[in-house]
Amino acid sequence: MGKSRARRFRRPALGPAGTGQHQRGEPGPEEEPAAELLDKLQHPSAEVREYACASISKLLQQKHVIPAFLQRDVVRCLGPLLMDHSLAVRETAAGALRNLSACGGFEVCDDMVTSDIMTPLVALLKECSTELDANQLSPKKCRETNKNYVEDIANEAINLLWNICECNNTAVYIFNKEGCLEAVLHYMKKFSTNVDLAISVANCLQAVTEDNPDLLSSFNASAQQVLETVLLCPESTMKHVLLRTLIAGTIWNIKDTIPPGSLGSMVNAILKIFSESLAIDAGETIIRMNEAEKNRLKLAVEAETEENMSDVVDNCVLSEDDNMEEIPKGKLRRENDVSDLLPSDKWELKEVTALLTAQQTALEIIVNMCCSEDPSDDEWEELSSSDESDLFMENSYNEGGGLLMTPLCLSDEVHSAFLNNLIPKKILEKTAFPNSVALDICMHNPSWKPLIKKLNAVQCRALTCLHSILLVSDVDCLGGASALQSLAQHLSQLIFSKTELPADTEFLEAVTSALRALLQTMASKNISQCMTPEQLLALCEAGIHSSNASVRVNVVSILGISGSVLAKGQDTAETLKMIGKFLLEVAMKESSLVVAGEALDALFDVFADGKEAEKAAVQIKLLPTLKEFQPVFRTRMRKEGKGQCSTDQLCVLDNVRMNLRRFIAYQETLGKTPT
């Protein structure tokens, strides 16, 4: 019903803690009752408290056990342990609370704030921040594992803070009030030696800076310098690519603190970071990193074999010369080294995961940039005239034409200044299906299989990014008719490349949203469309059965847009009849009132004008059918509207109701009522 709207993305909170001693998997903690484990948190032995925290942490990753712990006030039991005398207990307690916040969701995070988790958490964050400097002089490390307790505790605490602030506004208010930004930025300064901690901080910063004007005053020149230093770090690992991408998102969130004269260079710096992230071929990276993992594991096996052979020789010598009974060194190492109980490093997998997360984040921020408030003319003129403006720009989407990025509602002057800023070819490349060889690797490797979901997420975000750009650009900016037609062919190939329509609802919503926005633009400028009526009907007949209402809205709208174009042509009555019957059936039988309203709106567009449309309308008995359906639709609006629809949707539906009355009156004036 009208133009589709761009969506905004919020960063999701982090999942459960991945590694650390609270993940060792000691036998049977899941069988320990919640009450018994919580009692052990008060035990005088630090080792027992650590074990209890680790066991609780593991159990809290199972959603069905969370209520049992909440009933026993797990937050107030674990909270004080964040300031325990034992550093190991602090870390495992923070890890348990992190898992609770990640697996429990919004309501649990609200309960955690109500239970005053922020008081000990803020105290822990500030103490760790203070100890970072002292730790440089006398590091608090475990000699056996070279573990840096202060930084590892800080990492768990930051992730806990991120999860809670992502879900709860009171937590964000406390973050502001307690001046947590200074401590958090202090952790960021460790990015050169602890990139994992820096990534956690960057995720947290992006969450707390989004829609938080009260925090802006805290971003003084010193704070901005910290972010700028990270943004300019030259390291090329995928983790550093992710770190820079997250920091770029944070800088975009605090853009109101940037002086107007510097805003253009700031935006170009952000776009450069996104450009670098999106330029990396994820499929090729998966192939390369998987091969690197195989080589590393092969070398590790060979090294262990050599070590074991050496052990056998040593043991034989001991037995012959000293007549002593000796335990093999290999066995002794595996019994006493806790690293064997932890997940393997898998640095190659972590690198690929970081890359895909960076690319998804970059695309989401670009979408949000398209949805943001309009910048002033001076700001965008500064952007377009910057020496770095070409850093984000690439070759056109295809030879002879390209897509251009233009912010919403630009003035003519700024529009002209922005003409040379092309949407990167790499964004469009990300809309393609993932590399088949990379997918095969992931399918046959259990630990890599989760990457398939991330690959698909990047494709969907790229399509959503394309949709947003189409909404805020005009035809001239988009490279003209030929570029739009090429893009239409590209989207059609994504939809019809397989014998059956893709079943993934997220992909379907993204690709149909992009196609809807594209067809709207093409129809408004009378640009011929490349999809055949048969393809359109096939898409709509499959899409209308999707469980996702947005997909159904999109396919109905696509059919309405295309039908309105066909109505202006010659000898299209038969196709218009099929379209009209389809839309009438959706309007009358669709369970969603919003989709039904969209179908009516599409009918108005298709049969608004034209001899072919008038002919088809008579043959499908459009007027009498709508007259009969009119009271039914009004009744549905009264009964279902307020309970199922948002205020915006109700407003649109009310317009549809009024337009239905006007459309019937219009059809009656044409004298097409059957006798």
XYZ file of C-alpha atoms in Angstrom:
675
model
C 0.000 0.000 0.000
C 2.150 2.787 -1.269
C 5.939 2.672 -1.359
C 7.703 0.115 0.747
C 9.550 1.492 3.745
C 13.195 1.022 4.548
C 14.007 -0.945 7.669
C 16.559 -0.176 10.345
C 18.810 -2.750 11.906
C 19.834 -3.076 15.522
C 22.801 -5.180 16.427
C 21.806 -8.457 18.116
C 23.190 -9.213 21.531
C 26.068 -11.668 21.721
C 25.455 -15.367 22.207
C 26.611 -17.411 25.190
C 30.208 -17.381 26.298
C 32.223 -19.394 23.874
C 35.383 -20.495 25.639
C 37.025 -20.110 29.011
C 37.362 -22.270 32.060
C 33.629 -22.113 32.737
C 33.241 -24.170 29.540
C 35.481 -27.074 30.501
C 32.642 -29.555 30.611
C 33.321 -31.317 33.957
C 31.251 -34.491 34.160
C 27.627 -34.085 35.011
C 27.050 -30.498 36.236
C 23.740 -30.439 34.354
C 22.530 -33.078 36.787
C 23.246 -30.893 39.778
C 20.058 -29.298 41.104
C 19.900 -25.522 40.925
C 19.485 -25.146 44.684
C 22.594 -27.198 45.432
C 24.745 -25.287 42.972
C 23.556 -21.943 44.296
C 24.380 -23.047 47.838
C 27.936 -23.853 46.732
C 28.377 -20.251 45.675
C 28.704 -19.440 49.404
C 31.312 -22.137 50.054
C 34.527 -20.898 51.731
C 36.663 -22.663 49.126
C 37.327 -20.574 46.014
C 37.691 -23.758 43.949
C 34.194 -24.883 44.941
C 32.728 -21.472 44.142
C 34.491 -21.505 40.770
C 33.158 -25.002 40.036
C 29.616 -23.923 40.971
C 29.822 -20.845 38.721
C 31.162 -22.932 35.841
C 28.407 -25.532 36.262
C 25.702 -22.858 36.420
C 27.200 -21.171 33.365
C 26.934 -24.366 31.358
C 23.384 -25.082 32.509
C 22.174 -21.556 31.712
C 22.841 -22.176 28.019
C 19.759 -24.406 28.144
C 16.715 -22.155 28.134
C 14.458 -24.641 29.878
C 16.541 -24.549 33.075
C 16.655 -20.762 33.356
C 13.289 -20.407 35.197
C 14.486 -22.747 37.963
C 17.513 -20.545 38.586
C 15.509 -17.322 38.377
C 13.093 -18.637 40.994
C 16.057 -19.078 43.317
C 17.301 -15.512 42.717
C 20.383 -16.535 40.740
C 21.260 -12.922 39.895
C 21.541 -11.836 43.524
C 23.537 -14.998 44.254
C 26.025 -14.509 41.420
C 26.198 -10.706 41.505
C 28.406 -10.363 44.624
C 30.853 -12.897 43.169
C 31.777 -10.360 40.492
C 33.863 -8.771 43.256
C 35.074 -12.066 44.770
C 38.608 -12.215 46.158
C 39.383 -14.997 43.678
C 39.979 -13.800 40.122
C 38.920 -17.191 38.739
C 35.599 -16.913 40.572
C 35.053 -13.409 39.201
C 35.554 -14.634 35.650
C 33.310 -17.689 35.940
C 30.609 -15.656 37.702
C 30.706 -13.048 34.938
C 30.563 -15.844 32.355
C 27.502 -17.366 34.019
C 25.706 -14.011 34.114
C 26.706 -13.405 30.496
C 25.114 -16.700 29.462
C 22.008 -15.872 31.473
C 21.647 -12.525 29.726
C 22.287 -13.968 26.265
C 20.071 -17.044 26.532
C 17.328 -15.507 28.664
C 16.437 -12.663 26.317
C 14.816 -9.303 26.973
C 12.661 -10.284 29.959
C 15.544 -11.930 31.790
C 17.761 -8.905 31.160
C 15.020 -6.711 32.609
C 14.918 -8.965 35.682
C 18.687 -8.748 36.005
C 18.560 -4.954 36.060
C 15.702 -5.061 38.578
C 17.849 -7.354 40.723
C 20.545 -4.641 40.696
C 23.160 -6.477 38.636
C 24.447 -3.127 37.384
C 25.883 -2.141 40.794
C 28.486 -4.932 41.063
C 28.984 -4.956 37.281
C 29.875 -1.255 37.154
C 32.164 -1.696 40.151
C 33.919 -4.606 38.429
C 34.326 -2.702 35.173
C 35.888 0.288 36.903
C 38.197 -1.844 39.047
C 39.403 -3.832 36.029
C 39.981 -0.598 34.151
C 42.144 0.693 36.996
C 44.040 -2.589 37.223
C 44.828 -2.625 33.497
C 47.589 -0.059 34.004
C 48.915 -1.757 37.132
C 48.692 -5.081 35.322
C 51.108 -3.837 32.670
C 53.796 -3.435 35.346
C 52.975 -6.633 37.252
C 50.643 -8.813 35.145
C 48.212 -11.008 37.033
C 48.770 -14.120 34.950
C 48.508 -17.823 35.565
C 52.030 -19.196 35.143
C 50.866 -22.518 33.689
C 48.603 -21.083 30.984
C 49.932 -17.505 30.636
C 46.355 -16.390 31.239
C 45.730 -12.680 31.822
C 42.985 -12.687 34.430
C 42.240 -8.955 34.438
C 41.692 -8.774 30.701
C 39.709 -12.020 30.589
C 37.457 -10.860 33.423
C 37.002 -7.545 31.639
C 36.030 -9.380 28.442
C 33.295 -11.354 30.193
C 32.065 -8.241 32.009
C 31.949 -6.169 28.815
C 29.944 -8.863 27.039
C 27.528 -8.979 29.966
C 27.213 -5.188 29.857
C 26.614 -5.299 26.092
C 23.832 -7.864 26.387
C 22.040 -5.990 29.153
C 22.333 -2.542 27.548
C 21.094 -3.955 24.246
C 17.910 -5.077 25.991
C 17.252 -2.582 28.775
C 17.041 1.228 28.721
C 17.602 1.506 32.469
C 20.957 -0.199 32.031
C 21.874 2.379 29.382
C 20.812 5.173 31.755
C 23.066 3.724 34.475
C 25.897 3.413 31.939
C 25.548 7.123 31.232
C 25.128 8.189 34.841
C 28.038 6.160 36.217
C 30.447 7.379 33.552
C 31.164 3.880 32.269
C 32.322 5.198 28.910
C 35.732 6.182 30.273
C 36.382 2.690 31.631
C 35.133 1.000 28.472
C 37.313 3.175 26.241
C 40.269 2.356 28.469
C 39.820 -1.315 27.545
C 39.762 -0.342 23.884
C 43.335 0.897 24.203
C 44.388 -2.758 24.496
C 43.343 -3.433 20.896
C 46.915 -3.905 19.684
C 47.560 -6.783 22.116
C 44.051 -8.140 22.793
C 41.833 -7.797 19.739
C 39.142 -10.067 21.235
C 38.659 -7.687 24.155
C 38.609 -4.746 21.746
C 35.914 -6.412 19.611
C 33.769 -6.964 22.707
C 34.209 -3.311 23.648
C 33.346 -2.203 20.100
C 30.160 -4.278 20.128
C 29.202 -2.753 23.460
C 29.963 0.774 22.243
C 27.854 0.347 19.154
C 24.949 -0.770 21.337
C 25.157 2.000 23.943
C 25.691 4.803 21.407
C 22.642 3.967 19.304
C 19.828 6.478 19.927
C 21.528 7.707 23.120
C 21.862 11.507 22.881
C 22.656 11.802 26.608
C 25.970 10.031 26.037
C 27.166 12.321 23.260
C 28.595 14.939 25.600
C 30.965 12.318 27.020
C 32.634 11.840 23.655
C 35.230 14.560 24.036
C 38.318 14.934 21.875
C 40.196 12.326 23.899
C 37.433 9.749 23.483
C 37.187 10.415 19.769
C 40.952 10.054 19.477
C 40.732 6.527 20.882
C 38.181 5.562 18.230
C 40.176 7.213 15.468
C 43.334 5.352 16.483
C 41.534 2.016 16.191
C 39.958 3.032 12.897
C 43.397 3.694 11.432
C 45.109 0.536 12.698
C 46.841 -1.194 9.767
C 46.462 -4.843 10.827
C 44.807 -6.934 8.117
C 43.428 -9.934 10.025
C 39.706 -10.549 9.756
C 39.301 -9.803 13.445
C 40.785 -6.367 12.859
C 38.486 -5.891 9.872
C 35.557 -6.617 12.195
C 36.953 -4.297 14.866
C 37.285 -1.388 12.439
C 33.796 -2.025 11.063
C 32.244 -1.931 14.531
C 34.131 1.241 15.430
C 32.936 2.821 12.169
C 29.383 2.016 13.249
C 29.988 3.650 16.613
C 31.377 6.783 14.959
C 28.280 6.954 12.763
C 26.127 6.752 15.894
C 27.939 9.735 17.435
C 28.127 11.788 14.222
C 26.324 14.667 15.945
C 29.493 15.273 17.983
C 31.591 15.769 14.854
C 32.177 19.407 13.801
C 30.356 20.184 10.526
C 33.606 20.905 8.755
C 34.897 17.410 9.581
C 31.715 15.478 8.926
C 32.469 14.833 5.261
C 35.881 13.296 5.916
C 34.394 11.288 8.774
C 31.705 9.779 6.532
C 34.274 9.000 3.876
C 36.467 7.279 6.458
C 33.484 5.142 7.483
C 32.699 4.287 3.874
C 36.325 3.344 3.279
C 36.172 0.843 6.143
C 32.967 -0.688 4.804
C 34.444 -0.798 1.320
C 37.482 -2.722 2.532
C 35.304 -5.171 4.430
C 32.918 -5.845 1.549
C 35.757 -6.162 -0.976
C 36.922 -9.432 0.594
C 35.541 -12.557 -1.082
C 34.064 -14.614 1.756
C 33.796 -17.772 -0.329
C 37.460 -17.692 -1.325
C 38.387 -16.903 2.270
C 36.527 -19.999 3.481
C 38.319 -22.163 0.931
C 41.712 -20.725 1.862
C 41.180 -20.892 5.622
C 39.831 -24.433 5.473
C 42.992 -25.509 3.654
C 45.090 -23.689 6.257
C 43.267 -25.546 9.034
C 43.932 -28.896 7.368
C 47.624 -28.094 7.055
C 47.865 -26.930 10.659
C 46.157 -30.052 11.997
C 48.348 -32.257 9.807
C 51.511 -30.633 11.163
C 50.188 -30.964 14.718
C 49.615 -34.704 14.261
C 53.098 -35.152 12.808
C 54.634 -33.207 15.683
C 52.749 -35.269 18.270
C 53.818 -38.479 16.582
C 57.453 -37.408 16.749
C 57.046 -36.437 20.413
C 55.515 -39.804 21.275
C 58.348 -41.612 19.501
C 60.819 -39.587 21.530
C 58.925 -40.472 24.721
C 59.179 -44.184 23.922
C 62.948 -43.919 23.446
C 63.352 -41.923 26.667
C 61.251 -44.413 28.631
C 63.264 -47.340 27.288
C 66.504 -45.691 28.384
C 65.096 -45.004 31.826
C 63.901 -48.561 32.204
C 67.207 -50.090 31.140
C 69.612 -47.752 32.901
C 67.763 -46.823 36.092
C 65.322 -49.725 36.411
C 62.647 -47.179 37.289
C 58.907 -47.373 36.574
C 58.048 -44.165 34.672
C 54.687 -42.784 33.564
C 54.835 -41.784 29.855
C 55.209 -38.045 29.492
C 52.463 -37.877 26.914
C 49.958 -39.375 29.316
C 51.067 -37.146 32.159
C 50.644 -34.003 30.010
C 47.084 -34.900 28.980
C 46.035 -35.604 32.547
C 47.307 -32.326 33.946
C 47.024 -29.775 31.123
C 43.543 -28.177 31.244
C 43.979 -26.905 27.674
C 43.033 -30.361 26.462
C 39.648 -29.880 28.113
C 39.004 -26.622 26.303
C 37.772 -26.213 22.720
C 40.598 -26.120 20.181
C 41.829 -22.757 18.960
C 40.214 -22.954 15.493
C 41.690 -19.597 14.565
C 40.884 -20.138 10.889
C 37.191 -20.597 11.641
C 37.252 -17.549 13.921
C 38.782 -15.467 11.140
C 36.043 -16.401 8.668
C 33.368 -15.797 11.290
C 34.829 -12.356 12.007
C 34.816 -11.505 8.284
C 31.181 -12.495 7.770
C 30.157 -10.596 10.898
C 32.010 -7.525 9.628
C 30.322 -7.695 6.232
C 26.872 -8.135 7.753
C 27.502 -5.239 10.124
C 28.718 -2.969 7.319
C 25.631 -3.663 5.222
C 23.301 -3.064 8.168
C 24.920 0.276 8.935
C 24.625 1.341 5.289
C 20.910 0.512 5.500
C 20.628 2.661 8.623
C 22.531 5.468 6.918
C 19.901 5.455 4.173
C 17.165 5.659 6.821
C 18.773 8.394 8.906
C 17.789 12.028 9.127
C 18.748 14.200 6.183
C 22.164 15.823 6.423
C 22.544 19.450 5.572
C 23.664 20.577 2.134
C 26.998 21.803 3.499
C 27.699 18.417 5.076
C 27.115 16.487 1.886
C 28.998 19.031 -0.206
C 31.915 18.485 2.152
C 31.512 14.751 1.635
C 31.375 14.923 -2.147
C 34.382 17.213 -2.391
C 36.601 15.208 -0.025
C 39.840 13.831 -1.446
C 38.877 10.408 -0.101
C 35.442 10.304 -1.706
C 36.597 7.761 -4.277
C 37.773 5.283 -1.655
C 34.298 3.832 -1.247
C 33.408 3.992 -4.916
C 33.930 1.220 -7.396
C 33.279 0.450 -11.012
C 29.689 0.502 -12.213
C 27.472 -2.510 -11.674
C 27.870 -3.445 -15.320
C 29.482 -2.015 -18.371
C 27.762 1.077 -19.604
C 25.828 1.875 -16.451
C 25.912 1.792 -12.685
C 24.064 2.446 -9.474
C 24.611 5.546 -7.425
C 24.107 6.173 -3.741
C 22.112 9.234 -2.809
C 20.798 10.114 0.655
C 17.105 10.718 1.055
C 15.605 14.022 -0.127
C 18.760 15.749 -1.322
C 18.551 19.214 -2.815
C 19.393 19.639 -6.510
C 22.772 21.157 -5.678
C 23.807 18.336 -3.379
C 22.289 15.808 -5.747
C 24.597 17.070 -8.497
C 27.610 17.036 -6.206
C 26.866 13.412 -5.325
C 26.511 12.124 -8.900
C 30.008 10.624 -8.997
C 29.558 8.594 -5.795
C 28.688 5.125 -7.126
C 27.231 2.401 -4.970
C 30.038 -0.136 -4.726
C 29.930 -3.002 -7.129
C 30.878 -5.168 -4.174
C 27.497 -4.594 -2.486
C 25.723 -5.965 -5.527
C 28.150 -8.881 -5.642
C 27.124 -9.746 -2.104
C 23.526 -10.223 -3.294
C 24.595 -13.293 -5.288
C 24.273 -16.786 -3.875
C 27.294 -17.968 -1.823
C 30.217 -19.780 -3.442
C 29.172 -23.411 -4.033
C 32.627 -24.798 -3.163
C 32.628 -22.876 0.128
C 29.118 -24.120 0.899
C 30.223 -27.706 0.272
C 33.133 -27.266 2.685
C 30.790 -25.956 5.364
C 28.218 -28.679 4.773
C 30.764 -31.461 5.328
C 32.515 -29.922 8.339
C 30.332 -29.794 11.482
C 32.276 -26.977 13.128
C 32.078 -24.890 9.932
C 28.431 -25.622 9.197
C 27.139 -22.567 11.156
C 28.900 -20.389 8.563
C 26.178 -21.280 6.046
C 23.683 -19.264 8.047
C 26.116 -16.350 8.176
C 26.746 -16.499 4.423
C 23.012 -16.381 3.790
C 22.639 -13.513 6.260
C 25.198 -11.434 4.344
C 23.282 -12.031 1.100
C 20.004 -10.994 2.722
C 21.544 -7.864 4.235
C 22.987 -6.940 0.841
C 19.539 -7.261 -0.734
C 18.028 -5.152 2.038
C 20.793 -2.597 1.523
C 19.969 -2.526 -2.177
C 16.276 -2.051 -1.340
C 17.038 0.940 0.879
C 19.254 2.530 -1.729
C 16.568 2.132 -4.375
C 14.090 3.897 -2.110
C 16.279 6.957 -1.618
C 17.561 7.353 -5.178
C 16.086 8.658 -8.413
C 16.513 7.229 -11.899
C 19.375 9.521 -12.910
C 21.303 8.550 -9.797
C 20.678 4.883 -10.481
C 22.477 4.986 -13.800
C 19.503 5.214 -16.152
C 17.141 2.702 -17.689
C 19.787 0.204 -18.815
C 21.262 -0.152 -15.331
C 17.811 -0.677 -13.818
C 16.947 -3.312 -16.405
C 20.213 -5.138 -15.747
C 19.478 -5.057 -12.055
C 15.973 -6.417 -12.686
C 17.475 -9.308 -14.623
C 19.911 -9.959 -11.774
C 17.111 -10.099 -9.177
C 15.008 -12.295 -11.455
C 17.890 -14.736 -11.760
C 18.170 -14.914 -7.983
C 14.488 -15.778 -7.729
C 14.151 -18.130 -10.692
C 17.618 -19.696 -10.795
C 16.259 -22.895 -9.280
C 13.319 -25.063 -10.273
C 11.453 -24.106 -7.121
C 11.132 -20.759 -5.403
C 13.609 -20.510 -2.473
C 11.974 -21.543 0.798
C 14.088 -19.302 3.039
C 11.652 -16.629 4.223
C 14.380 -14.135 5.153
C 15.844 -14.338 1.656
C 12.399 -14.128 0.062
C 11.516 -11.035 2.081
C 14.808 -9.355 1.168
C 14.755 -10.161 -2.548
C 11.063 -9.353 -3.018
C 11.517 -6.069 -1.143
C 14.376 -5.112 -3.459
C 12.411 -6.164 -6.533
C 9.340 -4.252 -5.362
C 11.339 -1.049 -4.874
C 13.045 -1.507 -8.246
C 9.783 -2.074 -10.130
C 8.251 0.971 -8.431
C 11.117 3.106 -9.690
C 10.963 1.646 -13.199
C 7.173 2.005 -13.444
C 7.278 5.628 -12.308
C 9.564 6.470 -15.247
C 7.885 4.203 -17.821
C 10.940 1.968 -18.085
C 10.078 -1.390 -19.632
C 10.236 -4.294 -17.218
C 12.156 -7.475 -17.914
C 10.050 -10.008 -16.003
C 7.473 -11.850 -18.090
C 3.842 -12.104 -16.906
C 4.413 -15.835 -16.445
C 7.376 -15.192 -14.139
C 5.397 -12.642 -12.164
C 2.467 -14.976 -11.644
C 4.791 -17.856 -10.726
C 6.500 -15.646 -8.136
C 3.201 -14.477 -6.704
C 1.556 -17.887 -6.617
C 4.529 -19.278 -4.700
C 5.135 -16.238 -2.523
C 1.524 -15.870 -1.417
C 1.859 -19.164 0.466
C 4.845 -17.920 2.472
C 4.433 -17.886 6.242
C 6.016 -14.420 6.242
C 3.365 -11.707 5.822
C 5.950 -9.259 4.475
C 6.723 -11.627 1.608
C 3.029 -11.871 0.796
C 2.680 -8.078 0.891
C 5.671 -7.726 -1.427
C 4.485 -10.201 -4.073
C 1.002 -8.677 -4.118
C 2.502 -5.215 -4.526
C 4.843 -6.462 -7.278
C 1.877 -7.871 -9.154
C -0.004 -4.590 -8.769
C 2.949 -2.553 -10.055
C 3.481 -4.825 -13.049
C -0.239 -5.046 -13.761
C -0.568 -1.281 -13.853
C 2.185 -1.180 -16.484
C 0.531 -3.920 -18.535
C -2.787 -2.044 -18.424
C -1.230 0.690 -20.534
C -0.204 -1.737 -23.271
C -1.986 -3.499 -26.122
C -3.589 -6.955 -26.098
C -2.957 -7.498 -22.392
C -6.539 -8.181 -21.291
C -5.984 -11.915 -20.817
C -2.972 -11.353 -18.579
C -4.856 -8.668 -16.649
C -7.679 -11.131 -16.114
C -5.281 -13.593 -14.464
C -3.797 -10.844 -12.334
C -7.229 -9.559 -11.349
C -8.493 -13.016 -10.366
C -5.381 -13.636 -8.308
C -5.643 -10.320 -6.444
C -9.369 -10.737 -5.829
C -8.795 -14.156 -4.313
C -6.072 -12.793 -2.039
C -8.244 -9.855 -0.943
C -11.144 -12.122 -0.042
C -9.343 -15.148 1.428
C -6.094 -13.810 2.931
C -5.876 -14.321 6.695
C -3.809 -11.157 7.227
C -5.828 -7.955 7.032
C -2.720 -6.047 5.953
C -2.079 -8.380 3.013
C -5.752 -8.242 2.038
C -5.574 -4.457 2.049
C -2.442 -4.569 -0.112
C -4.279 -6.801 -2.597
C -7.122 -4.280 -2.836
C -4.650 -1.464 -3.308
C -2.992 -3.424 -6.098
C -6.376 -3.955 -7.765
C -6.981 -0.204 -7.750
C -3.618 0.326 -9.508
C -4.120 -2.378 -12.118
C -7.666 -1.418 -13.093
C -7.395 2.341 -12.667
C -7.243 3.163 -16.342
C -6.914 1.777 -19.868
C -9.083 -0.030 -22.370
C -7.457 -3.390 -21.717
C -8.067 -2.989 -17.985
C -11.716 -2.055 -18.568
C -12.189 -5.109 -20.766
C -10.595 -7.435 -18.217
C -12.561 -5.892 -15.347
C -15.850 -6.713 -17.065
C -14.830 -10.287 -17.801
C -13.833 -11.070 -14.193
C -16.897 -9.255 -12.798
C -14.654 -6.937 -10.802
C -17.272 -4.346 -9.878
C -20.007 -6.652 -8.515
C -17.393 -8.698 -6.675
C -15.974 -5.636 -4.945
C -19.417 -4.294 -4.098
C -20.225 -7.576 -2.410
C -16.872 -7.651 -0.628
C -16.969 -4.039 0.593
C -19.076 -4.655 3.754
C -17.017 -7.757 4.534
C -13.806 -5.713 4.484
C -15.330 -3.011 6.698
C -16.387 -5.662 9.198
C -12.916 -7.210 9.228
C -11.387 -3.827 9.918
C -13.676 -3.258 12.905
C -13.115 -6.713 14.378
C -9.467 -7.382 13.583
C -7.881 -3.989 12.982
C -7.070 -2.760 16.466
C -6.013 -6.161 17.742
C -3.701 -7.148 14.902
C -2.441 -3.961 13.261
C -0.178 -1.113 14.267
C -1.341 2.496 14.205
C 0.447 3.082 10.896
C -1.127 -0.013 9.381
C -4.581 1.036 10.554
C -4.100 4.443 8.948
C -3.159 2.823 5.636
C -6.026 0.352 5.856
C -8.444 3.188 6.478
C -7.205 4.802 3.266
C -7.775 1.501 1.454
C -11.324 1.384 2.804
C -12.040 4.887 1.498
C -10.341 4.139 -1.817
C -12.452 1.021 -2.200
C -15.590 3.126 -1.988
C -14.184 5.629 -4.482
C -12.995 2.896 -6.844
C -16.449 1.301 -6.895
C -17.994 4.675 -7.654
C -15.447 5.201 -10.424
C -16.213 1.816 -11.973
C -19.908 2.565 -11.861
C -19.383 5.804 -13.804
C -17.756 3.785 -16.568
C -21.055 2.032 -17.085
C -19.509 -1.363 -16.765
C -22.012 -2.867 -14.351
C -23.313 -6.173 -15.810
C -27.007 -6.296 -16.458
